Coordinates of C-alpha atoms and ligand atoms in Angstrom, one line a residue:
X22 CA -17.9 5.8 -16.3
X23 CA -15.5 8.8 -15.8
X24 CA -18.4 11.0 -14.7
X25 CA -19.2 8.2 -12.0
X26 CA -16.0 7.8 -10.9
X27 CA -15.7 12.1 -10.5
X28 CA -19.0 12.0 -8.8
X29 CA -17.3 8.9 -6.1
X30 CA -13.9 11.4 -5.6
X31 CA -16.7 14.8 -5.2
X32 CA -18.4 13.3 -2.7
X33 CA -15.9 12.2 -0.5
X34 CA -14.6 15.3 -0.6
X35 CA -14.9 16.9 2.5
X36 CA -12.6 19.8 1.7
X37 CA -9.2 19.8 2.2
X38 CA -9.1 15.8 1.6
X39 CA -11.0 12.8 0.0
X40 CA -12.0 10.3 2.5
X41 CA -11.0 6.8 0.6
X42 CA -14.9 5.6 1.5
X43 CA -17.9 7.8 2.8
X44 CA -18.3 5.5 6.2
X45 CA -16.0 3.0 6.4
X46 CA -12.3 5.7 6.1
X47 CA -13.6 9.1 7.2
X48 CA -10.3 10.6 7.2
X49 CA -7.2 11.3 5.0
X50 CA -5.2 7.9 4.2
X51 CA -1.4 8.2 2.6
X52 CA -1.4 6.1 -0.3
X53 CA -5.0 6.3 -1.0
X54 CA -4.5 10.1 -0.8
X55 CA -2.1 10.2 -3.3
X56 CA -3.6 7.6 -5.5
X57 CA -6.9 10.2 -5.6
X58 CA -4.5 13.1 -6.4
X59 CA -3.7 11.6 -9.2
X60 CA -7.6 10.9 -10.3
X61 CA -8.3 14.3 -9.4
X62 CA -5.3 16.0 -11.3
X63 CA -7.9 14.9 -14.7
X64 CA -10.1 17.3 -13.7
X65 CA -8.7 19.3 -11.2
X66 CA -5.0 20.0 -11.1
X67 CA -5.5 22.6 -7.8
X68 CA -7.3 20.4 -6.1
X69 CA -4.9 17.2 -6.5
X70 CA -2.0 19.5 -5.5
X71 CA -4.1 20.5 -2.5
X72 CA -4.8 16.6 -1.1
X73 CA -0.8 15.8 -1.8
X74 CA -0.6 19.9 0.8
X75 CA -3.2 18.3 3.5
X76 CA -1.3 14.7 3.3
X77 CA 2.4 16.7 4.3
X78 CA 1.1 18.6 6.8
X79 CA 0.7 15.7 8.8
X80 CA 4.1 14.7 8.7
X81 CA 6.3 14.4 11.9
X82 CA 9.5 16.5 12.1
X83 CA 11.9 13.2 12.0
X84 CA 10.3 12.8 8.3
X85 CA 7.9 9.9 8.8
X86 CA 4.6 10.5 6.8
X87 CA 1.8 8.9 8.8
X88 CA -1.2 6.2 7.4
X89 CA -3.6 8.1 8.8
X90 CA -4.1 12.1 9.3
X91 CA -7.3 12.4 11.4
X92 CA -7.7 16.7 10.4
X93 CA -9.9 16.9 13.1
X94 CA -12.9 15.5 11.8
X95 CA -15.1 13.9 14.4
X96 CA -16.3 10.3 13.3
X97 CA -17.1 7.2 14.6
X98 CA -13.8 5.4 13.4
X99 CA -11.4 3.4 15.4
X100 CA -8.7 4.0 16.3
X101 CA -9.6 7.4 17.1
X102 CA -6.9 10.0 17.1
X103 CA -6.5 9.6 21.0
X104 CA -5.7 6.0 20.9
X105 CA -2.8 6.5 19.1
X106 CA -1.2 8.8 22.1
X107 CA 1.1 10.5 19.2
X108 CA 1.8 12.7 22.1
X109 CA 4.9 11.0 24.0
X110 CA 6.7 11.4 20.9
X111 CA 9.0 14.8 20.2
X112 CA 8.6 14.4 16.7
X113 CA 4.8 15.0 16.5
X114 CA 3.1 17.4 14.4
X115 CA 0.6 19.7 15.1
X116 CA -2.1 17.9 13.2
X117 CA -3.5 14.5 14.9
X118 CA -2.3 11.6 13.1
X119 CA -1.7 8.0 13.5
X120 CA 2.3 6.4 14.5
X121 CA 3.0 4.3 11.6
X122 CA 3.5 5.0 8.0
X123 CA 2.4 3.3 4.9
X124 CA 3.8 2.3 1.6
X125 CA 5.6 5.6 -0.1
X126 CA 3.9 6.0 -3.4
X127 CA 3.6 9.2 -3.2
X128 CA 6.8 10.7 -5.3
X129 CA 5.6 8.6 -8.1
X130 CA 2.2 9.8 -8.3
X131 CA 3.4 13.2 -8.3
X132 CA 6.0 12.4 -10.8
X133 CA 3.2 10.7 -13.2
X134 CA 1.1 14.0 -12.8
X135 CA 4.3 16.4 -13.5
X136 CA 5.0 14.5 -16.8
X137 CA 1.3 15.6 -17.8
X138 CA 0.7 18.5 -16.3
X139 CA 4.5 20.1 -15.4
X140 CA 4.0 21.3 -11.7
X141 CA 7.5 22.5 -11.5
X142 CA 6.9 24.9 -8.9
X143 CA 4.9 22.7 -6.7
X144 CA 7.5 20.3 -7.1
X145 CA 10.1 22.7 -5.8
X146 CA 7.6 23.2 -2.7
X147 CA 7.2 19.7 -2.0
X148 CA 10.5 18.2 -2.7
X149 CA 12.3 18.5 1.0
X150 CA 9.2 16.7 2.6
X151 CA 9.1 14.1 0.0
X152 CA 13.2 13.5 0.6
X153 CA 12.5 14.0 4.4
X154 CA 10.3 11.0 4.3
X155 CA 12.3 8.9 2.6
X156 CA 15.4 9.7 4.4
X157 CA 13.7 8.7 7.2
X158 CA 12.9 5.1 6.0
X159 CA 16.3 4.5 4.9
X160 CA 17.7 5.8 8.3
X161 CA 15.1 4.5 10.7
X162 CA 13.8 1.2 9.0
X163 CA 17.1 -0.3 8.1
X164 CA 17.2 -2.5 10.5
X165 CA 20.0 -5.0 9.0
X166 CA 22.3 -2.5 7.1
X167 CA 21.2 -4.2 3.9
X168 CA 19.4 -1.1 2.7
X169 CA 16.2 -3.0 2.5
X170 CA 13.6 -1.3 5.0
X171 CA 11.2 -3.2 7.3
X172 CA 8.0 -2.3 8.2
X173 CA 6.5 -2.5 11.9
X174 CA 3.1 -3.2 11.4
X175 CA 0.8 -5.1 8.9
X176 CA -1.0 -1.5 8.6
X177 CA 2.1 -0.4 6.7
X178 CA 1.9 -3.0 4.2
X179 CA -0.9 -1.8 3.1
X180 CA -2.3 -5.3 3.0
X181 CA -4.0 -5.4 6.6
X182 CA -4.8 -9.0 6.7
X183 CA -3.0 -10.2 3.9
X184 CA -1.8 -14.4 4.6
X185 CA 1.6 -13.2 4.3
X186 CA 1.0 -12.6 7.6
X187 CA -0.9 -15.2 9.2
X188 CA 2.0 -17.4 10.4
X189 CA 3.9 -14.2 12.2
X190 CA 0.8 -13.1 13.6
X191 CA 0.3 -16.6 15.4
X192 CA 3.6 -16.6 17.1
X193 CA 2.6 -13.0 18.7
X194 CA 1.1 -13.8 21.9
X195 CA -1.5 -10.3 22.4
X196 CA -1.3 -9.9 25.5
X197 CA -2.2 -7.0 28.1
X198 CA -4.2 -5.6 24.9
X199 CA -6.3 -2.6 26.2
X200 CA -9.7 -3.1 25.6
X201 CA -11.1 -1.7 22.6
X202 CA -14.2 -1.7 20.1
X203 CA -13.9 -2.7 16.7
X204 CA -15.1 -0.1 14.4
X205 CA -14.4 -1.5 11.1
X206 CA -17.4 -4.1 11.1
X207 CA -20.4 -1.5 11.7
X208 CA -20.5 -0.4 7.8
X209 CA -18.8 -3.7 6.2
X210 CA -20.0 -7.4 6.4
X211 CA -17.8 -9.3 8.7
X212 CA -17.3 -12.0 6.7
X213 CA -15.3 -9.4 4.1
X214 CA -12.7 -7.7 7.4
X215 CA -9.8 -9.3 9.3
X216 CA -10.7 -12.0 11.5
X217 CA -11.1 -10.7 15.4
X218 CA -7.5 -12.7 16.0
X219 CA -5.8 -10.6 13.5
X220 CA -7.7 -7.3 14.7
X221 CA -6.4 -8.0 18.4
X222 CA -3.3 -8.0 17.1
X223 CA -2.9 -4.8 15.1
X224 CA -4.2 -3.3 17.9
X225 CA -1.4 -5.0 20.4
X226 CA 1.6 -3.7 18.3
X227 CA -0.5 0.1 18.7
X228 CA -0.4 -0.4 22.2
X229 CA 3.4 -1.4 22.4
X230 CA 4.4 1.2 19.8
X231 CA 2.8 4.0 22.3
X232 CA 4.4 2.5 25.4
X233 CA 7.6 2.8 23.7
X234 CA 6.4 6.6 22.3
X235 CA 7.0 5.9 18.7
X236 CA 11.1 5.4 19.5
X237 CA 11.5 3.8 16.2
X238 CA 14.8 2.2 17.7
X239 CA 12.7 0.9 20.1
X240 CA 10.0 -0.2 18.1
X241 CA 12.9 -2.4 15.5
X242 CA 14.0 -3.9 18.7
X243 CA 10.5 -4.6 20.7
X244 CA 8.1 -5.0 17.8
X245 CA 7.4 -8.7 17.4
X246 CA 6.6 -7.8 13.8
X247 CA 9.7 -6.7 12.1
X248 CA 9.0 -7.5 7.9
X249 CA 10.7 -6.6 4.9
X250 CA 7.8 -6.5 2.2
X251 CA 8.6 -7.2 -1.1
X252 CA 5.8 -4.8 -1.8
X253 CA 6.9 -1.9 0.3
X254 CA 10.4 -2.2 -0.9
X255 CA 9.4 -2.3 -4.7
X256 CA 7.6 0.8 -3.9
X257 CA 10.3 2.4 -2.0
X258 CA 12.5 1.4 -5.7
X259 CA 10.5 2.9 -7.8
X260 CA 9.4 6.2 -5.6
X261 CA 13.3 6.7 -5.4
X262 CA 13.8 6.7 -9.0
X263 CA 10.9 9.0 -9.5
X264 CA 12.0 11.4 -6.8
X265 CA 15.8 11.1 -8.5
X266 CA 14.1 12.7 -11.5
X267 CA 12.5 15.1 -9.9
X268 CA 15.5 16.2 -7.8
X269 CA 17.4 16.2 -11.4
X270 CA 15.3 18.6 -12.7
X271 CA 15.3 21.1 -9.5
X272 CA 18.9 20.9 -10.4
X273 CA 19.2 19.2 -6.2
X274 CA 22.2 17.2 -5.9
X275 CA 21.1 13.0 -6.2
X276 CA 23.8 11.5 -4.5
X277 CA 21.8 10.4 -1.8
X278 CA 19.1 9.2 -3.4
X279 CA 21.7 7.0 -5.7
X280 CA 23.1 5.7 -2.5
X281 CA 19.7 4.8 -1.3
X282 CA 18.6 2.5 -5.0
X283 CA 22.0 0.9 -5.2
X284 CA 21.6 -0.8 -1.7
X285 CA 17.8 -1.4 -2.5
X286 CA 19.2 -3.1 -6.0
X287 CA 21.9 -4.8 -4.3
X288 CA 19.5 -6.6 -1.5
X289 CA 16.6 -7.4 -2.9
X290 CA 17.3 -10.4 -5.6
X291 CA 19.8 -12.1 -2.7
X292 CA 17.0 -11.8 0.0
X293 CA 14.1 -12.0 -1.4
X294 CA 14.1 -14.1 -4.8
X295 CA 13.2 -17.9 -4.7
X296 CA 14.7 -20.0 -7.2
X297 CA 13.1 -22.8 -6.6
X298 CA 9.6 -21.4 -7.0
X299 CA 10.2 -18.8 -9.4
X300 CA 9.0 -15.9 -7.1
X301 CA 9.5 -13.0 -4.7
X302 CA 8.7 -14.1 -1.0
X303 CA 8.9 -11.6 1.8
X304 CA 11.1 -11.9 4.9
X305 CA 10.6 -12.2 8.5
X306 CA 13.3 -10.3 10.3
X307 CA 12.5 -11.1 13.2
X308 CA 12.9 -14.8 13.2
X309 CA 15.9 -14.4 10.2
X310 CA 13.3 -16.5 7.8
X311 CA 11.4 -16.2 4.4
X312 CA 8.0 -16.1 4.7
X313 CA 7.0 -18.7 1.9
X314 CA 3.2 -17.9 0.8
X315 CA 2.2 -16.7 -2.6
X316 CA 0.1 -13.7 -2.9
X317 CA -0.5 -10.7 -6.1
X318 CA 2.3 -9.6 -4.1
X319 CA 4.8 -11.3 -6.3
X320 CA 4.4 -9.5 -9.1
X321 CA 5.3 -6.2 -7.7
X322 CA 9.1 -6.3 -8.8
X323 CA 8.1 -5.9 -12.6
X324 CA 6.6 -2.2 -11.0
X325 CA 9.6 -1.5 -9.8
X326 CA 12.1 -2.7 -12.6
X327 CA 14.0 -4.9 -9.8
X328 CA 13.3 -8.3 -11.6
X329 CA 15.3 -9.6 -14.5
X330 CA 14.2 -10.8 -17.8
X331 CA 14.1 -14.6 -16.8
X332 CA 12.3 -13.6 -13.2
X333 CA 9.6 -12.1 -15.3
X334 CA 9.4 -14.7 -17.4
X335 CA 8.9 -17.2 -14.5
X336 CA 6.5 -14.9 -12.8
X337 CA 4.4 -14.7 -15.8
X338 CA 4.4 -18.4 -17.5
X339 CA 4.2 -19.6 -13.8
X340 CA 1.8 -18.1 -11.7
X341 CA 0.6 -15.2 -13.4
X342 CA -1.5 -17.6 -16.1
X343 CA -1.2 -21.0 -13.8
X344 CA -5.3 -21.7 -12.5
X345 CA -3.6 -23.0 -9.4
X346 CA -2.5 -19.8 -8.7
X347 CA -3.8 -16.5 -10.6
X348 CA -4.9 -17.8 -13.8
X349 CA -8.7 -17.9 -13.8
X350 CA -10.4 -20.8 -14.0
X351 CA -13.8 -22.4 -14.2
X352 CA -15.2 -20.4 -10.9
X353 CA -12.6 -17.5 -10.4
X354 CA -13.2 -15.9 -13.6
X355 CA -11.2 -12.2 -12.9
X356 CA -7.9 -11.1 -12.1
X357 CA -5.5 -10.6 -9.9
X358 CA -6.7 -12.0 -6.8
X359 CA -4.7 -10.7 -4.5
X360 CA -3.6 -14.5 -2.4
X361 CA -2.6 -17.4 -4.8
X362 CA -5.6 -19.6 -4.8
X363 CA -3.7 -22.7 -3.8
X364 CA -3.4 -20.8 -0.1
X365 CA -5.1 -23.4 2.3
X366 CA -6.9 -19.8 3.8
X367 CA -8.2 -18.4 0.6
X368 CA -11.4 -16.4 1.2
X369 CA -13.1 -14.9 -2.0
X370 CA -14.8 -12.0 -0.4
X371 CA -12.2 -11.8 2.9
X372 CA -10.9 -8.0 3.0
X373 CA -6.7 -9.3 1.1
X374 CA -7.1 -12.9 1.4
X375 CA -8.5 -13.8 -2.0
X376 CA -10.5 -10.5 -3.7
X377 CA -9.6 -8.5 -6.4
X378 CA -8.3 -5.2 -5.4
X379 CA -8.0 -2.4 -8.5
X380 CA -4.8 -0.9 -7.2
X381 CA -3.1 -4.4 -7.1
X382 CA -4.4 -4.2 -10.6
X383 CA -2.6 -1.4 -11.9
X384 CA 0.6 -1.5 -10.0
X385 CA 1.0 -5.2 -11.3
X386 CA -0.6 -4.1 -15.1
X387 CA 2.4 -1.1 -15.1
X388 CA 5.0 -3.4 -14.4
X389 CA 3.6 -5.9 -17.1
X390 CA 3.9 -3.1 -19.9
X391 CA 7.0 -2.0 -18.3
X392 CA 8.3 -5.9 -19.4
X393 CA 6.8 -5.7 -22.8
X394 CA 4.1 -8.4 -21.5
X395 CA 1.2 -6.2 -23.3
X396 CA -1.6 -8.8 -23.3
X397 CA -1.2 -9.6 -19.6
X398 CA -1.0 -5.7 -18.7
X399 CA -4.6 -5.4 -21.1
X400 CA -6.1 -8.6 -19.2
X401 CA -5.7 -6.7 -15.5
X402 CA -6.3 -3.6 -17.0
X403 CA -9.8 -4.9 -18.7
X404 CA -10.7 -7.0 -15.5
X405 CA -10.3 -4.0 -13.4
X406 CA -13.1 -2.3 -15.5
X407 CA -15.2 -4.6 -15.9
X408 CA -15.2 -4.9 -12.5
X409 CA -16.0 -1.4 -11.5
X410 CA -18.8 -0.9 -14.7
X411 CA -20.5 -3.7 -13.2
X412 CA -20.4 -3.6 -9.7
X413 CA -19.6 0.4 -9.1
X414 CA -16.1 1.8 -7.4
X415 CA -16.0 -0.6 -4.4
X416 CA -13.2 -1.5 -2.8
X417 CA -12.4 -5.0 -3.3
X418 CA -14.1 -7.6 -6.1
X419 CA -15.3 -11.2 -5.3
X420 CA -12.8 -13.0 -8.2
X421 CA -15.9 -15.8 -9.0
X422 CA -19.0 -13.4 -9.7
X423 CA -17.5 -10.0 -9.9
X424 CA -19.5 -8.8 -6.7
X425 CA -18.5 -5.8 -4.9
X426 CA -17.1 -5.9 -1.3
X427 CA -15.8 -3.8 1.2
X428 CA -16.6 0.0 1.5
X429 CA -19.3 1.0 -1.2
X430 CA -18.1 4.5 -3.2
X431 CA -14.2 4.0 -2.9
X432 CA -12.1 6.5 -4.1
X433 CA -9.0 5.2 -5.1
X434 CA -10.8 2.6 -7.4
X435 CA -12.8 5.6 -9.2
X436 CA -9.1 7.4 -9.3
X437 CA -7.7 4.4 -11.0
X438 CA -10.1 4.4 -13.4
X439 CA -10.2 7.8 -14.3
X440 CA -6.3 7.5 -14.8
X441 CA -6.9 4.3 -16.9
X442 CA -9.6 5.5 -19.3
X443 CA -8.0 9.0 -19.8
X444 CA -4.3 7.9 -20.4
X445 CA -4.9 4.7 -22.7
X446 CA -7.8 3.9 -24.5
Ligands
DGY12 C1 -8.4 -0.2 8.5 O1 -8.9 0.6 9.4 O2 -8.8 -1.3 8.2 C2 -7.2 0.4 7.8 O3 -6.8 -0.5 6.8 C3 -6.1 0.6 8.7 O4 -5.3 1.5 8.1

């Protein structure tokens, strides 16, 4: 299995970075990126180091590190680099890239890989761009002084379509957007991408965010989608503490960084914990409300250490093994699907509303062990492989028959296995 997953991250090399699918994402993706680094640093440290390199150089000069870096490469993807019009903004670098950014794993991958393999000097290289871009969500995405940051776009939950999103989306009236051809359907099914409402309007916040040239004060006030994501935040947590260790070590002063986890720790039990239900829910900035839908997102506070003992507790003995929710059952047989399966909406094989997705997996089985809950960490850990043995490295599962979605060869689900079968076995 490791060989086949090195094969999947060889041939999407195409150089200087790993496209996360041969067709379907033919160009360098942030947290994908860093996710394959840390597949690739198994077999080949220089080579990881050199995907985190291509990654930074698309980086604007206010700090924010961009989903997409297009390097040039000609493809058949949309949005191309020109519908982005990065141009209006001052901050742009030379590189063409998308506008909006993406959840910030990147200091902890690095992290994980230094505790291996120490990469001290590397870390000294990369250390200012790594604070750079976290500066820059603490500074520009606090939109409510709470020290919680927001994101813009669904894009940068990482979780395109996920239903967290449904009921925002609705109230968005997509209007005036630009004509445009979906790309994303060519290679994939369909039935497994967003629904054409939900494309329309990902591609209607692009078009504001370029009339208003990627002014991120702009873009907090106009952007009808204004989020803070319980798994973007849990991220932001635990990248922080990472990059606090690694700023230790270069003997940098933390202060900053301390500042940034004690507001992050302060907010995020008061905003986004539910006592009733037992769980995290996201909030809707914009309309000042939670948004109350139950998806594998949940779980991420045990990754990030935010949740207490009796949180935990609830999260596991109340959703993580309830068959209402993520236990399985007599038809959804694997783990985690990534939307409670009590959501009116849930779709087996639909892209984040229902399948299994391998780095959900692992994010949610690292923050099991973190809790002590061993057997739950081994049952999304041996889920996860099973998954990928029998169906290949796609990039979502079907929860009922273990059938592969998505884009065929994905690379951060043969990284995540690599990492899983060489670190515990
Ligand atoms: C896509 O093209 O679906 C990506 O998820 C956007 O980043």
């Amino acid at each position: 299995m490791i060989a086949a997953a090195k094969k999947v991250l060889r041939e999407n090399d195409v150089g200087v970075f790993t496209r996360p699918g041969p067709k379907q994402y033919p160009h360098q993706w942030n947290w994908d990126s860093a996710l394959i680094a840390l597949g690739l640093s198994h077999f080949d440290l220089e080579r990881a180091l050199l995907e985190v390199r291509s990654l930074l150089a698309g980086q604007w000069r206010d700090g924010m590190l961009p989903h997409v870096v297009y390097h040039g490469v000609k493809s058949d993807y949309f949005p191309d680099p020109g519908y982005w019009r990065i141009t209006g903004s001052p901050h742009t670098p030379k590189t063409p890239t998308s506008g909006i950014t993406q959840p910030p794993l990147l200091a902890s991958i690095i992290y994980r890989i230094h505790q291996r393999q120490p990469i001290l000097e590397f870390i000294r290289e990369v250390y200012p761009a790594l604070l750079h871009w976290h500066r820059w969500l603490h500074e520009k995405r606090d939109a409510d002084g709470t020290g919680l940051v927001c994101i813009i776009h669904p894009w940068e939950s990482g979780t395109d379509d996920s239903p967290r999103w449904l009921e925002l989306l609705k109230s968005v009236e997509a209007v005036g957007t630009v004509d445009f051809n979906r790309g994303d359907t060519r290679y994939v099914d369909a039935t497994e991408r967003p629904f054409q409402h939900d494309y329309q309007h990902f591609i209607y916040l692009i078009d504001l965010f370029r009339k208003h040239n990627y002014d991120q004060k702009a873009l907090i006030e106009n952007s009808p989608f204004l989020v803070q994501d319980v798994l973007f935040n849990s991220i932001l947590y635990r990248a922080n503490l990472d990059l606090k260790s690694l700023g230790v070590e270069l003997g940098e002063d933390t202060s900053e960084i301390n500042g940034w986890l004690a507001c992050i720790q302060d907010g995020f039990i008061k905003r986004f914990w539910d006592e009733e239900q037992g769980l995290f829910y996201d909030y809707d900035l914009r309309h000042q409300r939670p948004i109350r839908v139950s998806t594998g997102v949940i779980f991420l506070p045990l990754y990030a250490s935010l949740a207490t003992r009796q949180q935990a507790e609830r999260l596991v003995q109340d959703h993580f093994h309830d068959p209402v929710h993520y236990g399985v059952d007599k038809v959804v047989r694997y783990r985690l699907t990534s939307a409670s399966k009590s959501l009116p909406g849930w779709d087996a094989r639909r892209y984040w509303r229902g399948p299994v997705w391998i780095l959900l997996n692992w994010l949610v089985s690292e923050g099991m062990r973190d809790y002590g809950f061993e057997r739950e960490a081994e049952l999304l850990r041996g889920d996860a492989l099973q998954l990928m043995d029998t169906s290949g490295f796609r990039e979502y599962y079907d929860a009922r028959d273990g059938s592969g979605c998505g884009s065929e060869g994905f690379s951060w689900s043969a990284a995540l296995a690599i990492e899983w079968l060489q670190t515990r076995n």
